Every structure is written in C-alpha cells, then in structure tokens.
Short mmCIF file of C-alpha atoms in Angstrom, two decimals:
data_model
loop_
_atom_site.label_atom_id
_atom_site.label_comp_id
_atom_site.label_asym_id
_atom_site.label_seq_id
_atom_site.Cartn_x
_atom_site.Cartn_y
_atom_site.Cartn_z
CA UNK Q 18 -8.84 31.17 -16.83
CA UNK Q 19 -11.42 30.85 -19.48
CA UNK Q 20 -12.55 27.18 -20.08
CA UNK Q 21 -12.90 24.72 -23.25
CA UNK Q 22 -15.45 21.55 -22.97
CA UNK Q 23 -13.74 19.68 -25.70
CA UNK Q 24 -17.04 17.07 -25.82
CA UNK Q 25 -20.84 17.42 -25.93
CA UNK Q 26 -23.50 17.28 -28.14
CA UNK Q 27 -26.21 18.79 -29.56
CA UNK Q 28 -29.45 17.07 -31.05
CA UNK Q 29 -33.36 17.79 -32.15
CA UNK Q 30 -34.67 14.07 -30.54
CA UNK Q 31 -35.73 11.62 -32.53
CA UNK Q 32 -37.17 7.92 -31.04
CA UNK Q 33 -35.65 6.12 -34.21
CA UNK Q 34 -32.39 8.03 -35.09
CA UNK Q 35 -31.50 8.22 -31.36
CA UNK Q 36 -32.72 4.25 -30.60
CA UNK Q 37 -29.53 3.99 -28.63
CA UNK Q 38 -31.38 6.58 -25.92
CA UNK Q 39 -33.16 3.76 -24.69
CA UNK Q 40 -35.65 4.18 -21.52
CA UNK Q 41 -33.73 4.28 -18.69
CA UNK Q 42 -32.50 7.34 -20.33
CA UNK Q 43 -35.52 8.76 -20.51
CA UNK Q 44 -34.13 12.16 -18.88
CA UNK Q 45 -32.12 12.75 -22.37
CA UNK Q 46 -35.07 11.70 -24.59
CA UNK Q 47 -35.84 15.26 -25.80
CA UNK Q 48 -34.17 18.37 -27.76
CA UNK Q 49 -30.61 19.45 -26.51
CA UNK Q 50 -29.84 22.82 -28.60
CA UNK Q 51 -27.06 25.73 -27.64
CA UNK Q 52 -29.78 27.61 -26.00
CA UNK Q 53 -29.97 25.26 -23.14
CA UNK Q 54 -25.79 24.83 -23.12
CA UNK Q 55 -24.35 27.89 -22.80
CA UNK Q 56 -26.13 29.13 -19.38
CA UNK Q 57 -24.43 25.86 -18.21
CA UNK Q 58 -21.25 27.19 -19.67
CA UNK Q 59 -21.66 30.38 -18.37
CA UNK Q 60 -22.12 29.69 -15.11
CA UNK Q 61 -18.90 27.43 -14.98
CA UNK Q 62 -16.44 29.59 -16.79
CA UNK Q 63 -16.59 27.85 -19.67
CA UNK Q 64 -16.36 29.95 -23.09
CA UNK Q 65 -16.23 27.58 -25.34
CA UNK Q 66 -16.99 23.87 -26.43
CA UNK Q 67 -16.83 21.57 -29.35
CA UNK Q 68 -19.70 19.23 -30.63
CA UNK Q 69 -19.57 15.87 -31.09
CA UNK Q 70 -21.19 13.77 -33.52
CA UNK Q 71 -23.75 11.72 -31.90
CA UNK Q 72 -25.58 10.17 -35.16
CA UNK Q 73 -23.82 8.47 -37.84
CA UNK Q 74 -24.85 10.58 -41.05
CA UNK Q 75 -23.50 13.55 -42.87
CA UNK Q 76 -26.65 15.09 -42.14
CA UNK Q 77 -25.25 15.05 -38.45
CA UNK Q 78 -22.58 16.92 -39.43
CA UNK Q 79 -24.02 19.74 -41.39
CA UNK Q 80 -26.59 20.26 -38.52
CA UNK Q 81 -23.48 21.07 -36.20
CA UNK Q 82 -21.80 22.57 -38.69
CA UNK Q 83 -24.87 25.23 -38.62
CA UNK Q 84 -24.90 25.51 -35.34
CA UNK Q 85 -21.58 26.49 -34.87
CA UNK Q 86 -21.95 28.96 -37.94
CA UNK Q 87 -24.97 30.34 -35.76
CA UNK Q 88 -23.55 30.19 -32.25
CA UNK Q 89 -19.46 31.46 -32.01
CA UNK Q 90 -19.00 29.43 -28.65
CA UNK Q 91 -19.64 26.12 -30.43
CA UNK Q 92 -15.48 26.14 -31.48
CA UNK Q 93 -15.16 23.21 -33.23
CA UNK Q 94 -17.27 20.26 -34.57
CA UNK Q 95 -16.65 16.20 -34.36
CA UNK Q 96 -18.47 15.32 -37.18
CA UNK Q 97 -19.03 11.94 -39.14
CA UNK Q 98 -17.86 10.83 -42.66
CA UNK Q 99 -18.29 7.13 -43.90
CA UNK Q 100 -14.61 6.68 -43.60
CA UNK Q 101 -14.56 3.02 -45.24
CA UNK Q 102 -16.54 4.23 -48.50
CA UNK Q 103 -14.69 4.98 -51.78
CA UNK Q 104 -15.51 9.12 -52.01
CA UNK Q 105 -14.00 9.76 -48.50
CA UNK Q 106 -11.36 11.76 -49.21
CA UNK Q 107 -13.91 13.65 -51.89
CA UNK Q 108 -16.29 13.95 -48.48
CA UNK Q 109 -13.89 15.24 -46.19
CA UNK Q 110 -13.02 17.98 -48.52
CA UNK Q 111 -16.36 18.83 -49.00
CA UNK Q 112 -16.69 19.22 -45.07
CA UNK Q 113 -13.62 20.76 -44.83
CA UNK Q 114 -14.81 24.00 -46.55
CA UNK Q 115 -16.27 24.75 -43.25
CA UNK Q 116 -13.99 26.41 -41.18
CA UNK Q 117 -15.12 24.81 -38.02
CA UNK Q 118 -14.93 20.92 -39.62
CA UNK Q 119 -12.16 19.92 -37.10
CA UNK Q 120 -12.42 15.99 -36.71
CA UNK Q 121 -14.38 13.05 -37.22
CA UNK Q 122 -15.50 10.27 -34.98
CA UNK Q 123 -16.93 7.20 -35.89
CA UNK Q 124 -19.20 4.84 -32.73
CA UNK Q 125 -16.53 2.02 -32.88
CA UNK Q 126 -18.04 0.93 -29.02
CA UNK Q 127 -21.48 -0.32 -31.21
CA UNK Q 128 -19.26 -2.21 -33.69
CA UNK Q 129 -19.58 -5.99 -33.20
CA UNK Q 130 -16.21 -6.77 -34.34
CA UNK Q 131 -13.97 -5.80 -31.53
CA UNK Q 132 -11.01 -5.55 -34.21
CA UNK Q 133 -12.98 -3.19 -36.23
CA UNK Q 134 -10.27 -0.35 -36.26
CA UNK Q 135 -7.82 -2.64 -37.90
CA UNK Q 136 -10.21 -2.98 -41.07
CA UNK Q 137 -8.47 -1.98 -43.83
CA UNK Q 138 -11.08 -0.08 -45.57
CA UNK Q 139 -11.31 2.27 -42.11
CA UNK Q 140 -7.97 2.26 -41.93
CA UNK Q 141 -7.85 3.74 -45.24
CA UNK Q 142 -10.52 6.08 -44.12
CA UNK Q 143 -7.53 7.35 -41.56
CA UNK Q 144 -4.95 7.88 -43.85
CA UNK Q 145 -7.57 10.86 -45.53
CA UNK Q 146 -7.70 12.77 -42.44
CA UNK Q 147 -4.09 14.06 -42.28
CA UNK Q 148 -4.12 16.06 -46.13
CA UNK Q 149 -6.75 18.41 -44.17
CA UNK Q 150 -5.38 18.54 -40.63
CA UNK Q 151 -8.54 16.83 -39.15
CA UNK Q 152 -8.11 14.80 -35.84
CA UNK Q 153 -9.67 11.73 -34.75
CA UNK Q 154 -11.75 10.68 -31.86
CA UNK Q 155 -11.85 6.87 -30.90
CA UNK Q 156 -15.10 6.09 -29.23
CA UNK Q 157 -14.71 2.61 -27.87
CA UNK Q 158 -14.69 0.07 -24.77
CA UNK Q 159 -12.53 -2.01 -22.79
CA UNK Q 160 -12.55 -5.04 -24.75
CA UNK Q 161 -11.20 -2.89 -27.81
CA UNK Q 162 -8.30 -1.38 -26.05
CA UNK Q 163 -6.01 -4.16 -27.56
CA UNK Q 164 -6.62 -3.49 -30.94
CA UNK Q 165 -6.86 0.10 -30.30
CA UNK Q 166 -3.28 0.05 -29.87
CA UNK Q 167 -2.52 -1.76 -32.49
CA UNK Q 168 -4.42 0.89 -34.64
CA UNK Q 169 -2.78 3.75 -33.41
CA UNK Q 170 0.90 2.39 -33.71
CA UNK Q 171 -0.09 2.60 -37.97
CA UNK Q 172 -0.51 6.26 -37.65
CA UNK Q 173 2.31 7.86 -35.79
CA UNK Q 174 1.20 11.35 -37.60
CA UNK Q 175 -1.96 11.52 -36.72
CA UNK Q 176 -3.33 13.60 -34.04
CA UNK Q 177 -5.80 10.93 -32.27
CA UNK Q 178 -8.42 12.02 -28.82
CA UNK Q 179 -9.34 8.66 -26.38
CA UNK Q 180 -13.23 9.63 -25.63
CA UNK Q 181 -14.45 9.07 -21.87
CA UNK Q 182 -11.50 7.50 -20.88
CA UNK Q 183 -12.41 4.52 -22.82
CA UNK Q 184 -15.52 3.34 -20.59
CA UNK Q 185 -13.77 1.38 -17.79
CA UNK Q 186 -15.32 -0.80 -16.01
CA UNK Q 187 -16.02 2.06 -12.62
CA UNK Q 188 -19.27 0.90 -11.58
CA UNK Q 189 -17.70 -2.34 -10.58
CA UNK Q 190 -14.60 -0.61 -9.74
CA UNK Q 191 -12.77 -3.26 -12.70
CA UNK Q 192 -9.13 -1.81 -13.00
CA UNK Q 193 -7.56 -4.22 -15.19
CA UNK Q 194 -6.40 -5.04 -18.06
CA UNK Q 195 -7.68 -1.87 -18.41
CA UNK Q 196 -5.28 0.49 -16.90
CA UNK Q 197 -2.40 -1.40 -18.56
CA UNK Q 198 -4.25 -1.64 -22.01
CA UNK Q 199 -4.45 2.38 -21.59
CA UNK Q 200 -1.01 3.24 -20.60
CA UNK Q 201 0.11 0.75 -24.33
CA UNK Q 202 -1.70 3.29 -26.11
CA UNK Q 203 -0.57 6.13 -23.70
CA UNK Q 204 3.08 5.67 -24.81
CA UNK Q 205 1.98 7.06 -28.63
CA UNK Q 206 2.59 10.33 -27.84
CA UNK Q 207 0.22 11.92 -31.13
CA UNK Q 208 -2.64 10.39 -28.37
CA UNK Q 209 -4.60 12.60 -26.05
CA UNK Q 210 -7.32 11.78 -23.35
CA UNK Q 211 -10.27 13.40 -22.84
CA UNK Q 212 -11.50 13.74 -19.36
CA UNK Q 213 -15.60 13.11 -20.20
CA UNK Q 214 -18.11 10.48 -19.79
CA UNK Q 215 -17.31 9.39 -15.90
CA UNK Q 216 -20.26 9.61 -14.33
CA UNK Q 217 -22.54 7.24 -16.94
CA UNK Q 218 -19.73 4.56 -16.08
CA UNK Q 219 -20.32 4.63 -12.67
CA UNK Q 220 -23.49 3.79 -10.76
CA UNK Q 221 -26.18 6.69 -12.17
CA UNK Q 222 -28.30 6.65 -9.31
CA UNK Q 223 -25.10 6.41 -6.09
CA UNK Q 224 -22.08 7.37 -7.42
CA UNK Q 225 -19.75 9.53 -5.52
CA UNK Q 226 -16.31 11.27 -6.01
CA UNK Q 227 -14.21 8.14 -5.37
CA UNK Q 228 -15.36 6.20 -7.97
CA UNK Q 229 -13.48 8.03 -10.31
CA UNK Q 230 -9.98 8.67 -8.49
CA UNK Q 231 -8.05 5.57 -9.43
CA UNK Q 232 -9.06 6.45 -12.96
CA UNK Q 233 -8.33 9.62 -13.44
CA UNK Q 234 -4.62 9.24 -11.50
CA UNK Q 235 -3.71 6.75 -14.14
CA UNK Q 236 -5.03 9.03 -17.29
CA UNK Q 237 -2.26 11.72 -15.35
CA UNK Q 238 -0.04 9.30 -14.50
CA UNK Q 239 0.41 7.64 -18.25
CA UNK Q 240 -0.86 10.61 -20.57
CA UNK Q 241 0.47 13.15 -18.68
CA UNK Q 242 -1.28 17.01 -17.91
CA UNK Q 243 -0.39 17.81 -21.92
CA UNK Q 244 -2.42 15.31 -23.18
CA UNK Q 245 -5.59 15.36 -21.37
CA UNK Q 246 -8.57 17.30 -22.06
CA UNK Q 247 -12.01 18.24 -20.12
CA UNK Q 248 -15.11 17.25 -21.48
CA UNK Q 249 -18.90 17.33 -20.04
CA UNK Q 250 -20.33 15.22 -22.48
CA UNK Q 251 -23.42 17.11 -22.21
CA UNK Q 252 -26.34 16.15 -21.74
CA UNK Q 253 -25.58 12.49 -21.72
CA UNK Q 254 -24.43 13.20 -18.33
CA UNK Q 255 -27.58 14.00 -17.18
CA UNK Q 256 -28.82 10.90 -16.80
CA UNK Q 257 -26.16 10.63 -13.91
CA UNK Q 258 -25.56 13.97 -12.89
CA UNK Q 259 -26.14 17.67 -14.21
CA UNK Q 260 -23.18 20.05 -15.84
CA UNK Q 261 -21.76 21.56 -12.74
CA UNK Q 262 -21.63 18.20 -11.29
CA UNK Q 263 -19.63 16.89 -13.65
CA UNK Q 264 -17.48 20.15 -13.55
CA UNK Q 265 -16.77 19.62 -10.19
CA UNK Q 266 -15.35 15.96 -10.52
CA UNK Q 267 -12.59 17.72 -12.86
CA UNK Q 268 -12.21 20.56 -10.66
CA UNK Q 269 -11.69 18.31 -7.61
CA UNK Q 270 -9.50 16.32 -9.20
CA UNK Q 271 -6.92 18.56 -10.33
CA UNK Q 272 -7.09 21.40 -7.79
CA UNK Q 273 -3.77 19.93 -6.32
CA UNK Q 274 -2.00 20.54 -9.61
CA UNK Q 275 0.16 23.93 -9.96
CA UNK Q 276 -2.21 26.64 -12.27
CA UNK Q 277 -0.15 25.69 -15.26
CA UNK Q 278 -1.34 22.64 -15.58
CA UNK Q 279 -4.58 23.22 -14.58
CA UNK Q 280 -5.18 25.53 -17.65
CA UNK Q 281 -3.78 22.77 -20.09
CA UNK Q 282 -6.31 20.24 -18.85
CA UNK Q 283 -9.46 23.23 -19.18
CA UNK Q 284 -8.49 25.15 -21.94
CA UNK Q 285 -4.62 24.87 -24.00
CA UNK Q 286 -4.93 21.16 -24.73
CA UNK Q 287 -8.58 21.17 -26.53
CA UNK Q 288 -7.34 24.66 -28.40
CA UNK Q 289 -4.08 22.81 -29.45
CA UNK Q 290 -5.28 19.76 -30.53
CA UNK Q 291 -8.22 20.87 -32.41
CA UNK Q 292 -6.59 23.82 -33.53
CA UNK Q 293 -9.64 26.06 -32.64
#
C-alpha cells in the first residue's frame, strides 16, 4: 500500500521568524524544502504528504501553497488565516481558490491563555471554515485538553485533526489526566488523531520504542483505527530521530493490526479527511 504523511513542514530558515527553533534545536536551524523530503518518502513508501503551517502569516501559506503547485506529492496544505480578525471569511475564500487550501491551523500550544479556543472571536473564526469544506488542526498541550473539549462539543460539523497526540507528558512517562482528557474529546466522533510528533515528547537524546506504547494503545483504544492518521512531522523530528525512525515507531506499532486497518492509519484516513 502506498502511504500518506498527513503532517510535516516545509521552511526557507529564518533566526527571527523561526525564534521558536531555539538552540538545542540547532539540527533544524536551516532550509527544509521538498527536495530533501521526498527521497525520505521514497524510500518509505510514502507517495504523498500534506504541509503544515509552521509560521503564523498568510505569507506561510502562499509559500506552501507554491510548493504544492510545484511539487504533486505535496497533497494538501495546513495553512494559517487570522481566524479572530473581521475579513476571515473574505481570507479563506481568497485561499480557497487554490485547489490544494485544505485546512488551517492556528499554534494554540504558544497561547498564554489556556482557554484560548473558547474565545469568541476564534470561535467565530471556526464557524468560516465549514462554507468551504476546510478542516481544522488543534495544535495544543496537556493543560488545554479541558477546554479543548469544550471547544469541540460547539462544532459537531466540523471535521477537526488532534496534532501529535496532544504532547503528553512521555518523557516523564505522565499518563494522566491526560489519557482521560483525550478519550472526552475522543467521544466527538467529527475528531481524528494524528499519529506525529512522539519522539520530541520523549527524551531526544535516549528514547526507545516503549516510551510511546501506552500512548499510542489509548489513541486506538478511544479514537479507534478510522480516526487516526500517520504523520512524520518532518524535520522537527530530527532533532530526536530521522524519517525512517519515526516510520518505524508507526510501523511497529500497528503491525499486529489486520491489513485493513493498517491502510486506514497510512493512507484512507489522511485522503478522507482532507479530501485530497
């Protein structure tokens, strides 16, 4: 079966626009452009991916947007749209003219305010996405979970993707609240999970395997194998382990599971739920 990577990004490096890449990721501190991708891909069976926004500007956006007009394999594109200002639904048209516009994310895990979802001018924001179709990725930590769930109850329609799991706690092997907080939002069914972002959890330098198997049996056990997605988040994973590493944690994973299921979790989920 072919394969989808349903999360990774693409950027020309910049010391101010990318502050957050601070020095002890000094391994991502340079360009990351399809060119250097899809030999990765390649070599894993992967045919396809979809880029996610990584800088909060519409000139983000467009520059993905190009890229995927310039490379077929780059499916889809995450991109970001002020969602709180006035013009958004005037913006998200505009970005819709591009075939490959499929969602927007905004960094909700830098927002101070932990109930920042619940903001009504975002949550108006939200409401814009489902005239076009677009889907929604929520980027965000533990201590949002709660009013994560609270945000997705308001928008039963609306297709939304958990990034990485949600950044638990796995270097210090923290469990709950959580795996509880997760399964709350598990049980709206218009939410998916995408498999991504394990190994920059864990410990960078001495992680192994087993850090990650409590976590990813309770994405299974409360999402289910339609609802959860592989994702490399390229190359931020390289400051913890290169692609075919981080392949291999998903392929060890769910090697027990019957074929089926193994191709929703690489490849039918990511095409259905970004409608690539």
């Amino acid at each position: 079966m072919d394969r989808i990577d349903s999360h990774q990004h693409f950027w020309r490096y910049h010391p101010v626009k990318d502050a957050w890449i601070t020095e002890d990721m000094a391994a991502i501190q340079r360009d990351f452009l399809p060119s250097q991708l899809k030999p990765l891909m390649d070599a894993h069976r992967v045919s396809g991916c979809v880029a996610v926004q990584a800088d909060q500007s519409e000139m983000e956006t467009l520059f993905l947007l190009e890229l995927a007009e310039q490379h077929p394999f780059i499916r889809g594109v995450v991109g970001w749209v002020d969602l709180q200002a006035p013009d958004v639904a005037d913006r998200l048209a505009h970005f819709c003219r591009f075939p490959k516009f499929k969602g927007v994310r905004h960094i909700v895990q830098g927002e101070q305010d932990p109930r920042f979802l619940l903001r009504p001018e975002f949550m108006a924001g939200i409401e814009a996405l489902a005239p076009h179709g677009l889907t929604y990725d929520i980027l965000v930590k533990p201590h949002q979970l709660e009013a994560t769930a609270e945000f997705v109850a308001n928008f039963p329609g609306q297709p939304f993707v958990i990034d990485h799991l949600a950044k638990p706690y796995m270097k210090a092997a923290v469990h709950e609240p959580w795996a509880t907080q997760l399964a709350d939002i598990a049980a709206y069914g218009n939410v998916c999970c995408k498999l991504s972002g394990m190994v920059t959890e864990a410990d960078w330098a001495a992680w192994k395997p087993a850090d990650f198997a409590f976590y990813i049996q309770h994405v299974f056990a409360v999402f289910g194998p339609h609802r959860v997605l592989f994702g490399s988040d390229w190359p931020v994973c390289n400051v913890a382990a290169p692609y075919g590493e981080v392949v291999g944690i998903v392929e060890r994973a769910i090697d027990h599971l019957p074929p089926y299921e193994q191709e929703l979790i690489w490849h039918t989920n990511a095409v259905d739920f970004y409608h690539l």
